[in-house]
Amino acid sequence: MPELPEVETTRQGIAPHIVGRKVKQLVVRNASLRWPIPSDLATQIEGQTLRSIDRRGKYLLLNFAHGTALWHLGMSGSLRVLQGSGVQEPPAIHDHVDVIFSGNVAVRFTDPRRFGALLWTREPIGKHQLINHLGPEPLTDAFDAAYLYARSRTRKTAIKTFIMDSKIVVGVGNIYANEALFAAGIRPGKAAASLTKARAELLVSEIKKVLQKAITQGGTTLRDFTGGDGKPGYFAQQLAVYGRGGKLCRVCAGQLTETRLGNRSTVYCRVCQS
Ligand SMILES: [Zn+2]
């Protein structure tokens, strides 16, 4: 599933090719995504210049003078850039949307499971119903130890479930929650309210580190973002605990414990995490 680092890497990968260009044509082959693509979207964006692309949580925000297109990659979606004669490349079965820009450039959306979304809004993006409840971005200064500590005071929920709650902070998916808690030495099942100030400091720092590392690695892996293989290029990472249940801890060589928390696979070390 595309997580925040993949979405951010996608943003950085496609922006240089399409920002500042006019939308020539929106081609929707299948509008039935998680929510239907609005039938007037072509009318809204054709002939308009794409001013910038932002990201909020896992939403890509394509900013036009009079509104914003929200693009979510869902469970299995990916975007790639087609250039020159590549724009005429026949679509494959799961290529549901092309946005064709001036200068013979297009962005093609592939989404086998169709849990993605492409929506349009004219309201300020912070007020949109999919955005207005979201917590701070993990890589901004708004997400700091004082914030996490204050928000956790009355919460009996497991710390792992807590940091994966997008109302608390966005973009901490299951892999990154497992990895950040290991790096911070915190057991995933501990009550959020038991977090000390010192541990909040450590946890925030490790969350930022693991996400930043993934973005940096993704940027390297996705050098061929415009390549024609259609692969989204999600990056294999060097993981300490995620997917390693029963294997040996890379720090203490003890056996890693696997359990489920909030119905998500959770792996930790009973020696290194307390
Ligand atoms: Zn260990």
PDB file of C-alpha atoms and ligand atoms in Angstrom:
ATOM      1  CA  MET A   1       0.000   0.000   0.000  1.00  0.00           C
ATOM      2  CA  PRO A   2       1.426   3.440  -0.839  1.00  0.00           C
ATOM      3  CA  GLU A   3       2.330   5.110   2.458  1.00  0.00           C
ATOM      4  CA  LEU A   4       3.291   8.725   3.081  1.00  0.00           C
ATOM      5  CA  PRO A   5       6.873   8.302   1.779  1.00  0.00           C
ATOM      6  CA  GLU A   6       5.649   6.781  -1.500  1.00  0.00           C
ATOM      7  CA  VAL A   7       3.076   9.549  -1.915  1.00  0.00           C
ATOM      8  CA  GLU A   8       5.680  12.228  -1.195  1.00  0.00           C
ATOM      9  CA  THR A   9       8.110  10.578  -3.608  1.00  0.00           C
ATOM     10  CA  THR A  10       5.348  10.497  -6.223  1.00  0.00           C
ATOM     11  CA  ARG A  11       4.717  14.215  -5.651  1.00  0.00           C
ATOM     12  CA  GLN A  12       8.397  15.031  -6.068  1.00  0.00           C
ATOM     13  CA  GLY A  13       8.623  12.726  -9.087  1.00  0.00           C
ATOM     14  CA  ILE A  14       5.719  14.096 -11.115  1.00  0.00           C
ATOM     15  CA  ALA A  15       5.773  17.796 -10.127  1.00  0.00           C
ATOM     16  CA  PRO A  16       8.730  18.895 -12.297  1.00  0.00           C
ATOM     17  CA  HIS A  17       7.010  17.418 -15.371  1.00  0.00           C
ATOM     18  CA  ILE A  18       3.581  18.982 -15.012  1.00  0.00           C
ATOM     19  CA  VAL A  19       3.572  22.043 -12.730  1.00  0.00           C
ATOM     20  CA  GLY A  20       3.093  25.202 -14.792  1.00  0.00           C
ATOM     21  CA  ARG A  21       1.456  23.292 -17.653  1.00  0.00           C
ATOM     22  CA  LYS A  22      -2.110  23.566 -18.888  1.00  0.00           C
ATOM     23  CA  VAL A  23      -4.446  20.593 -18.744  1.00  0.00           C
ATOM     24  CA  LYS A  24      -5.339  19.743 -22.336  1.00  0.00           C
ATOM     25  CA  GLN A  25      -7.601  16.805 -21.661  1.00  0.00           C
ATOM     26  CA  LEU A  26      -8.843  14.622 -18.838  1.00  0.00           C
ATOM     27  CA  VAL A  27      -9.429  11.046 -19.946  1.00  0.00           C
ATOM     28  CA  VAL A  28     -11.480   8.965 -17.512  1.00  0.00           C
ATOM     29  CA  ARG A  29     -11.824   5.338 -18.591  1.00  0.00           C
ATOM     30  CA  ASN A  30     -13.319   4.142 -15.341  1.00  0.00           C
ATOM     31  CA  ALA A  31     -14.845   6.652 -12.910  1.00  0.00           C
ATOM     32  CA  SER A  32     -15.728   4.025 -10.284  1.00  0.00           C
ATOM     33  CA  LEU A  33     -12.977   4.460  -7.773  1.00  0.00           C
ATOM     34  CA  ARG A  34     -13.485   4.547  -3.988  1.00  0.00           C
ATOM     35  CA  TRP A  35     -15.796   7.475  -4.733  1.00  0.00           C
ATOM     36  CA  PRO A  36     -16.864   8.267  -8.304  1.00  0.00           C
ATOM     37  CA  ILE A  37     -14.703  10.775 -10.143  1.00  0.00           C
ATOM     38  CA  PRO A  38     -16.944  13.899 -10.432  1.00  0.00           C
ATOM     39  CA  SER A  39     -18.551  14.022 -13.860  1.00  0.00           C
ATOM     40  CA  ASP A  40     -17.701  17.731 -14.214  1.00  0.00           C
ATOM     41  CA  LEU A  41     -13.992  17.343 -13.414  1.00  0.00           C
ATOM     42  CA  ALA A  42     -12.961  17.691 -17.075  1.00  0.00           C
ATOM     43  CA  THR A  43     -14.935  20.945 -17.326  1.00  0.00           C
ATOM     44  CA  GLN A  44     -13.255  22.197 -14.159  1.00  0.00           C
ATOM     45  CA  ILE A  45      -9.629  21.558 -15.112  1.00  0.00           C
ATOM     46  CA  GLU A  46      -9.361  21.464 -18.918  1.00  0.00           C
ATOM     47  CA  GLY A  47      -7.688  24.642 -20.140  1.00  0.00           C
ATOM     48  CA  GLN A  48      -6.491  25.493 -16.614  1.00  0.00           C
ATOM     49  CA  THR A  49      -2.867  25.758 -15.499  1.00  0.00           C
ATOM     50  CA  LEU A  50      -1.619  23.483 -12.732  1.00  0.00           C
ATOM     51  CA  ARG A  51      -0.029  25.909 -10.276  1.00  0.00           C
ATOM     52  CA  SER A  52       1.540  23.530  -7.775  1.00  0.00           C
ATOM     53  CA  ILE A  53       1.256  20.099  -6.189  1.00  0.00           C
ATOM     54  CA  ASP A  54       1.111  19.787  -2.418  1.00  0.00           C
ATOM     55  CA  ARG A  55       0.586  16.792  -0.192  1.00  0.00           C
ATOM     56  CA  ARG A  56      -1.528  16.497   2.943  1.00  0.00           C
ATOM     57  CA  GLY A  57      -1.361  13.100   4.599  1.00  0.00           C
ATOM     58  CA  LYS A  58      -1.671  10.679   1.711  1.00  0.00           C
ATOM     59  CA  TYR A  59      -3.591  13.106  -0.509  1.00  0.00           C
ATOM     60  CA  LEU A  60      -1.875  14.747  -3.436  1.00  0.00           C
ATOM     61  CA  LEU A  61      -3.334  18.214  -3.923  1.00  0.00           C
ATOM     62  CA  LEU A  62      -3.245  19.584  -7.462  1.00  0.00           C
ATOM     63  CA  ASN A  63      -3.748  23.301  -7.101  1.00  0.00           C
ATOM     64  CA  PHE A  64      -5.476  25.340  -9.777  1.00  0.00           C
ATOM     65  CA  ALA A  65      -6.467  29.020  -9.582  1.00  0.00           C
ATOM     66  CA  HIS A  66     -10.095  28.167  -8.845  1.00  0.00           C
ATOM     67  CA  GLY A  67      -9.906  24.926  -6.921  1.00  0.00           C
ATOM     68  CA  THR A  68      -8.005  21.794  -5.986  1.00  0.00           C
ATOM     69  CA  ALA A  69      -8.033  18.222  -7.285  1.00  0.00           C
ATOM     70  CA  LEU A  70      -7.466  15.691  -4.481  1.00  0.00           C
ATOM     71  CA  TRP A  71      -5.771  12.522  -5.618  1.00  0.00           C
ATOM     72  CA  HIS A  72      -5.445   9.474  -3.356  1.00  0.00           C
ATOM     73  CA  LEU A  73      -3.586   6.349  -4.453  1.00  0.00           C
ATOM     74  CA  GLY A  74      -5.712   4.036  -2.298  1.00  0.00           C
ATOM     75  CA  MET A  75      -4.434   0.495  -1.708  1.00  0.00           C
ATOM     76  CA  SER A  76      -2.732  -0.180  -5.002  1.00  0.00           C
ATOM     77  CA  GLY A  77      -2.639   3.008  -7.062  1.00  0.00           C
ATOM     78  CA  SER A  78       0.320   4.633  -8.742  1.00  0.00           C
ATOM     79  CA  LEU A  79       1.006   7.561 -11.045  1.00  0.00           C
ATOM     80  CA  ARG A  80       3.576   7.783 -13.785  1.00  0.00           C
ATOM     81  CA  VAL A  81       4.572  10.344 -16.320  1.00  0.00           C
ATOM     82  CA  LEU A  82       4.223   9.714 -20.054  1.00  0.00           C
ATOM     83  CA  GLN A  83       6.174  11.926 -22.419  1.00  0.00           C
ATOM     84  CA  GLY A  84       6.349  12.538 -26.161  1.00  0.00           C
ATOM     85  CA  SER A  85       5.080   9.563 -28.155  1.00  0.00           C
ATOM     86  CA  GLY A  86       4.557   7.766 -24.828  1.00  0.00           C
ATOM     87  CA  VAL A  87       1.388   9.809 -24.333  1.00  0.00           C
ATOM     88  CA  GLN A  88      -0.200   7.668 -27.076  1.00  0.00           C
ATOM     89  CA  GLU A  89       0.785   4.432 -25.341  1.00  0.00           C
ATOM     90  CA  PRO A  90      -2.332   2.213 -25.303  1.00  0.00           C
ATOM     91  CA  PRO A  91      -3.761   1.976 -21.782  1.00  0.00           C
ATOM     92  CA  ALA A  92      -3.643  -1.305 -19.911  1.00  0.00           C
ATOM     93  CA  ILE A  93      -6.702  -2.691 -18.151  1.00  0.00           C
ATOM     94  CA  HIS A  94      -6.138  -0.889 -14.834  1.00  0.00           C
ATOM     95  CA  ASP A  95      -5.065   2.467 -16.321  1.00  0.00           C
ATOM     96  CA  HIS A  96      -8.214   4.324 -15.297  1.00  0.00           C
ATOM     97  CA  VAL A  97      -7.248   7.981 -15.780  1.00  0.00           C
ATOM     98  CA  ASP A  98      -4.901  10.081 -17.937  1.00  0.00           C
ATOM     99  CA  VAL A  99      -4.417  13.787 -17.371  1.00  0.00           C
ATOM    100  CA  ILE A 100      -2.901  15.093 -20.585  1.00  0.00           C
ATOM    101  CA  PHE A 101      -0.992  18.370 -20.301  1.00  0.00           C
ATOM    102  CA  SER A 102       0.341  20.873 -22.797  1.00  0.00           C
ATOM    103  CA  GLY A 103       3.804  20.032 -24.156  1.00  0.00           C
ATOM    104  CA  ASN A 104       2.953  16.373 -24.802  1.00  0.00           C
ATOM    105  CA  VAL A 105       3.136  15.213 -21.191  1.00  0.00           C
ATOM    106  CA  ALA A 106       0.584  13.081 -19.370  1.00  0.00           C
ATOM    107  CA  VAL A 107       0.095  11.549 -15.963  1.00  0.00           C
ATOM    108  CA  ARG A 108      -1.421   8.085 -16.014  1.00  0.00           C
ATOM    109  CA  PHE A 109      -3.196   6.583 -12.993  1.00  0.00           C
ATOM    110  CA  THR A 110      -3.086   2.821 -12.560  1.00  0.00           C
ATOM    111  CA  ASP A 111      -5.152   1.285  -9.767  1.00  0.00           C
ATOM    112  CA  PRO A 112      -5.987  -2.454  -9.907  1.00  0.00           C
ATOM    113  CA  ARG A 113      -8.098  -2.459  -6.736  1.00  0.00           C
ATOM    114  CA  ARG A 114      -9.791   0.904  -7.383  1.00  0.00           C
ATOM    115  CA  PHE A 115      -9.626   2.144  -3.785  1.00  0.00           C
ATOM    116  CA  GLY A 116      -8.016   5.349  -5.003  1.00  0.00           C
ATOM    117  CA  ALA A 117      -9.879   8.625  -5.468  1.00  0.00           C
ATOM    118  CA  LEU A 118      -9.814  11.704  -7.675  1.00  0.00           C
ATOM    119  CA  LEU A 119     -12.025  14.501  -6.387  1.00  0.00           C
ATOM    120  CA  TRP A 120     -12.488  18.222  -6.891  1.00  0.00           C
ATOM    121  CA  THR A 121     -13.159  21.043  -4.459  1.00  0.00           C
ATOM    122  CA  ARG A 122     -13.403  24.815  -4.645  1.00  0.00           C
ATOM    123  CA  GLU A 123     -13.347  25.321  -0.875  1.00  0.00           C
ATOM    124  CA  PRO A 124     -10.122  26.033   1.039  1.00  0.00           C
ATOM    125  CA  ILE A 125      -8.488  22.617   1.273  1.00  0.00           C
ATOM    126  CA  GLY A 126      -8.172  22.737   5.063  1.00  0.00           C
ATOM    127  CA  LYS A 127     -11.963  22.759   5.277  1.00  0.00           C
ATOM    128  CA  HIS A 128     -12.529  19.727   3.065  1.00  0.00           C
ATOM    129  CA  GLN A 129     -14.182  16.832   4.877  1.00  0.00           C
ATOM    130  CA  LEU A 130     -11.351  14.435   4.003  1.00  0.00           C
ATOM    131  CA  ILE A 131      -8.711  16.845   5.312  1.00  0.00           C
ATOM    132  CA  ASN A 132     -10.209  18.927   8.141  1.00  0.00           C
ATOM    133  CA  HIS A 133      -9.827  16.298  10.876  1.00  0.00           C
ATOM    134  CA  LEU A 134      -6.221  15.380  10.078  1.00  0.00           C
ATOM    135  CA  GLY A 135      -3.474  15.825  12.648  1.00  0.00           C
ATOM    136  CA  PRO A 136      -0.194  17.587  11.851  1.00  0.00           C
ATOM    137  CA  GLU A 137       2.272  16.432   9.209  1.00  0.00           C
ATOM    138  CA  PRO A 138       4.938  14.275  10.877  1.00  0.00           C
ATOM    139  CA  LEU A 139       7.848  16.057   9.193  1.00  0.00           C
ATOM    140  CA  THR A 140       6.795  19.550  10.230  1.00  0.00           C
ATOM    141  CA  ASP A 141       7.643  21.414  13.438  1.00  0.00           C
ATOM    142  CA  ALA A 142       3.976  21.196  14.470  1.00  0.00           C
ATOM    143  CA  PHE A 143       4.615  17.539  15.281  1.00  0.00           C
ATOM    144  CA  ASP A 144       6.920  17.729  18.280  1.00  0.00           C
ATOM    145  CA  ALA A 145       7.356  16.068  21.663  1.00  0.00           C
ATOM    146  CA  ALA A 146       5.271  18.649  23.535  1.00  0.00           C
ATOM    147  CA  TYR A 147       2.373  18.052  21.154  1.00  0.00           C
ATOM    148  CA  LEU A 148       2.548  14.240  21.303  1.00  0.00           C
ATOM    149  CA  TYR A 149       2.936  14.277  25.089  1.00  0.00           C
ATOM    150  CA  ALA A 150      -0.050  16.604  25.567  1.00  0.00           C
ATOM    151  CA  ARG A 151      -2.306  14.616  23.228  1.00  0.00           C
ATOM    152  CA  SER A 152      -1.429  11.299  24.884  1.00  0.00           C
ATOM    153  CA  ARG A 153      -2.232  12.241  28.500  1.00  0.00           C
ATOM    154  CA  THR A 154      -5.711  10.757  28.753  1.00  0.00           C
ATOM    155  CA  ARG A 155      -5.341   7.994  26.162  1.00  0.00           C
ATOM    156  CA  LYS A 156      -5.434   4.387  27.352  1.00  0.00           C
ATOM    157  CA  THR A 157      -5.042   3.067  23.826  1.00  0.00           C
ATOM    158  CA  ALA A 158      -1.795   1.305  22.841  1.00  0.00           C
ATOM    159  CA  ILE A 159       0.927   3.742  21.862  1.00  0.00           C
ATOM    160  CA  LYS A 160       1.284   2.063  18.461  1.00  0.00           C
ATOM    161  CA  THR A 161      -2.424   2.446  17.684  1.00  0.00           C
ATOM    162  CA  PHE A 162      -2.217   6.027  18.971  1.00  0.00           C
ATOM    163  CA  ILE A 163       0.587   7.126  16.637  1.00  0.00           C
ATOM    164  CA  MET A 164      -1.161   5.423  13.692  1.00  0.00           C
ATOM    165  CA  ASP A 165      -4.311   7.528  14.286  1.00  0.00           C
ATOM    166  CA  SER A 166      -4.412  10.171  11.537  1.00  0.00           C
ATOM    167  CA  LYS A 167      -6.256  12.535  13.893  1.00  0.00           C
ATOM    168  CA  ILE A 168      -3.114  12.536  16.077  1.00  0.00           C
ATOM    169  CA  VAL A 169      -0.515  12.618  13.299  1.00  0.00           C
ATOM    170  CA  VAL A 170      -0.814  11.686   9.634  1.00  0.00           C
ATOM    171  CA  GLY A 171       1.250   9.232   7.654  1.00  0.00           C
ATOM    172  CA  VAL A 172       2.581   6.868  10.320  1.00  0.00           C
ATOM    173  CA  GLY A 173       1.632   3.593   8.638  1.00  0.00           C
ATOM    174  CA  ASN A 174       2.091   0.157  10.160  1.00  0.00           C
ATOM    175  CA  ILE A 175       5.652  -0.397   8.927  1.00  0.00           C
ATOM    176  CA  TYR A 176       6.823   2.973  10.204  1.00  0.00           C
ATOM    177  CA  ALA A 177       5.040   2.638  13.560  1.00  0.00           C
ATOM    178  CA  ASN A 178       6.732  -0.735  14.174  1.00  0.00           C
ATOM    179  CA  GLU A 179      10.139   0.583  13.170  1.00  0.00           C
ATOM    180  CA  ALA A 180       9.935   3.882  15.072  1.00  0.00           C
ATOM    181  CA  LEU A 181       8.829   2.158  18.298  1.00  0.00           C
ATOM    182  CA  PHE A 182      11.714  -0.300  18.044  1.00  0.00           C
ATOM    183  CA  ALA A 183      14.208   2.501  17.451  1.00  0.00           C
ATOM    184  CA  ALA A 184      12.769   4.408  20.436  1.00  0.00           C
ATOM    185  CA  GLY A 185      12.835   1.308  22.676  1.00  0.00           C
ATOM    186  CA  ILE A 186       9.104   1.518  23.417  1.00  0.00           C
ATOM    187  CA  ARG A 187       6.802  -1.515  23.577  1.00  0.00           C
ATOM    188  CA  PRO A 188       3.945  -1.111  21.071  1.00  0.00           C
ATOM    189  CA  GLY A 189       1.274  -2.235  23.552  1.00  0.00           C
ATOM    190  CA  LYS A 190       2.053   0.306  26.270  1.00  0.00           C
ATOM    191  CA  ALA A 191      -0.716   2.763  27.063  1.00  0.00           C
ATOM    192  CA  ALA A 192      -0.248   6.064  25.245  1.00  0.00           C
ATOM    193  CA  ALA A 193      -0.805   7.888  28.546  1.00  0.00           C
ATOM    194  CA  SER A 194       2.259   6.187  30.051  1.00  0.00           C
ATOM    195  CA  LEU A 195       4.575   8.003  27.636  1.00  0.00           C
ATOM    196  CA  THR A 196       7.092  10.171  29.500  1.00  0.00           C
ATOM    197  CA  LYS A 197       8.305  13.506  28.133  1.00  0.00           C
ATOM    198  CA  ALA A 198      11.723  12.021  27.420  1.00  0.00           C
ATOM    199  CA  ARG A 199      10.197   9.099  25.547  1.00  0.00           C
ATOM    200  CA  ALA A 200       7.875  11.400  23.604  1.00  0.00           C
ATOM    201  CA  GLU A 201      10.976  13.294  22.501  1.00  0.00           C
ATOM    202  CA  LEU A 202      12.659  10.084  21.367  1.00  0.00           C
ATOM    203  CA  LEU A 203       9.577   8.704  19.633  1.00  0.00           C
ATOM    204  CA  VAL A 204       8.897  11.892  17.667  1.00  0.00           C
ATOM    205  CA  SER A 205      12.514  11.977  16.586  1.00  0.00           C
ATOM    206  CA  GLU A 206      12.461   8.326  15.441  1.00  0.00           C
ATOM    207  CA  ILE A 207       9.160   8.758  13.552  1.00  0.00           C
ATOM    208  CA  LYS A 208      10.649  11.681  11.633  1.00  0.00           C
ATOM    209  CA  LYS A 209      13.857   9.734  10.975  1.00  0.00           C
ATOM    210  CA  VAL A 210      12.173   6.594   9.625  1.00  0.00           C
ATOM    211  CA  LEU A 211       9.854   8.576   7.331  1.00  0.00           C
ATOM    212  CA  GLN A 212      12.606  10.871   6.086  1.00  0.00           C
ATOM    213  CA  LYS A 213      14.839   7.900   5.375  1.00  0.00           C
ATOM    214  CA  ALA A 214      12.087   6.222   3.358  1.00  0.00           C
ATOM    215  CA  ILE A 215      11.499   9.389   1.337  1.00  0.00           C
ATOM    216  CA  THR A 216      15.204   9.771   0.641  1.00  0.00           C
ATOM    217  CA  GLN A 217      15.505   6.113  -0.387  1.00  0.00           C
ATOM    218  CA  GLY A 218      12.374   6.380  -2.513  1.00  0.00           C
ATOM    219  CA  GLY A 219      13.768   9.394  -4.297  1.00  0.00           C
ATOM    220  CA  THR A 220      16.806   7.346  -5.230  1.00  0.00           C
ATOM    221  CA  THR A 221      14.837   4.286  -6.305  1.00  0.00           C
ATOM    222  CA  LEU A 222      12.389   6.280  -8.379  1.00  0.00           C
ATOM    223  CA  ARG A 223      14.973   7.954 -10.556  1.00  0.00           C
ATOM    224  CA  ASP A 224      13.218   6.354 -13.518  1.00  0.00           C
ATOM    225  CA  PHE A 225       9.801   7.695 -12.560  1.00  0.00           C
ATOM    226  CA  THR A 226       9.039   8.280 -16.195  1.00  0.00           C
ATOM    227  CA  GLY A 227      10.140   4.774 -17.158  1.00  0.00           C
ATOM    228  CA  GLY A 228       7.633   2.804 -19.167  1.00  0.00           C
ATOM    229  CA  ASP A 229       7.423  -0.322 -17.028  1.00  0.00           C
ATOM    230  CA  GLY A 230       4.441   1.001 -15.095  1.00  0.00           C
ATOM    231  CA  LYS A 231       5.847  -0.231 -11.811  1.00  0.00           C
ATOM    232  CA  PRO A 232       5.257   2.198  -8.983  1.00  0.00           C
ATOM    233  CA  GLY A 233       8.721   1.468  -7.639  1.00  0.00           C
ATOM    234  CA  TYR A 234       7.944   1.117  -3.945  1.00  0.00           C
ATOM    235  CA  PHE A 235      11.171   0.660  -2.204  1.00  0.00           C
ATOM    236  CA  ALA A 236      12.471  -2.249  -0.243  1.00  0.00           C
ATOM    237  CA  GLN A 237      13.870  -0.953   2.982  1.00  0.00           C
ATOM    238  CA  GLN A 238      16.209  -2.274   5.559  1.00  0.00           C
ATOM    239  CA  LEU A 239      13.688  -3.036   8.301  1.00  0.00           C
ATOM    240  CA  ALA A 240      14.586  -3.881  11.896  1.00  0.00           C
ATOM    241  CA  VAL A 241      11.319  -5.482  13.042  1.00  0.00           C
ATOM    242  CA  TYR A 242       8.468  -5.227  10.524  1.00  0.00           C
ATOM    243  CA  GLY A 243       7.983  -8.574   8.778  1.00  0.00           C
ATOM    244  CA  ARG A 244      10.656 -10.164  11.000  1.00  0.00           C
ATOM    245  CA  GLY A 245       8.508 -11.873  13.673  1.00  0.00           C
ATOM    246  CA  GLY A 246      10.328 -14.905  15.128  1.00  0.00           C
ATOM    247  CA  LYS A 247      13.656 -13.789  13.652  1.00  0.00           C
ATOM    248  CA  LEU A 248      16.557 -12.481  15.684  1.00  0.00           C
ATOM    249  CA  CYS A 249      16.765  -8.916  16.930  1.00  0.00           C
ATOM    250  CA  ARG A 250      19.549  -7.086  15.140  1.00  0.00           C
ATOM    251  CA  VAL A 251      20.549  -5.374  18.378  1.00  0.00           C
ATOM    252  CA  CYS A 252      20.409  -8.061  21.115  1.00  0.00           C
ATOM    253  CA  ALA A 253      20.063 -11.251  19.021  1.00  0.00           C
ATOM    254  CA  GLY A 254      16.961 -12.283  21.017  1.00  0.00           C
ATOM    255  CA  GLN A 255      13.895 -13.616  19.201  1.00  0.00           C
ATOM    256  CA  LEU A 256      11.441 -10.946  18.014  1.00  0.00           C
ATOM    257  CA  THR A 257       7.845 -11.290  19.210  1.00  0.00           C
ATOM    258  CA  GLU A 258       4.948 -10.987  16.764  1.00  0.00           C
ATOM    259  CA  THR A 259       1.459 -10.057  17.920  1.00  0.00           C
ATOM    260  CA  ARG A 260      -1.564  -8.141  16.682  1.00  0.00           C
ATOM    261  CA  LEU A 261      -2.578  -4.690  17.853  1.00  0.00           C
ATOM    262  CA  GLY A 262      -5.590  -2.904  16.425  1.00  0.00           C
ATOM    263  CA  ASN A 263      -5.683  -5.883  14.042  1.00  0.00           C
ATOM    264  CA  ARG A 264      -2.298  -4.942  12.571  1.00  0.00           C
ATOM    265  CA  SER A 265       0.816  -7.087  12.586  1.00  0.00           C
ATOM    266  CA  THR A 266       3.082  -5.885  15.369  1.00  0.00           C
ATOM    267  CA  VAL A 267       6.650  -7.025  15.927  1.00  0.00           C
ATOM    268  CA  TYR A 268       8.856  -6.019  18.831  1.00  0.00           C
ATOM    269  CA  CYS A 269      11.823  -7.095  20.928  1.00  0.00           C
ATOM    270  CA  ARG A 270      11.070  -7.998  24.556  1.00  0.00           C
ATOM    271  CA  VAL A 271      14.601  -7.060  25.565  1.00  0.00           C
ATOM    272  CA  CYS A 272      15.152  -3.823  23.648  1.00  0.00           C
ATOM    273  CA  GLN A 273      11.615  -2.418  24.083  1.00  0.00           C
ATOM    274  CA  SER A 274       9.919  -1.764  27.414  1.00  0.00           C
TER     275      SER A 274
HETATM  276 ZN    ZN B   1      16.537  -6.716  20.952  1.00  0.00          ZN
END
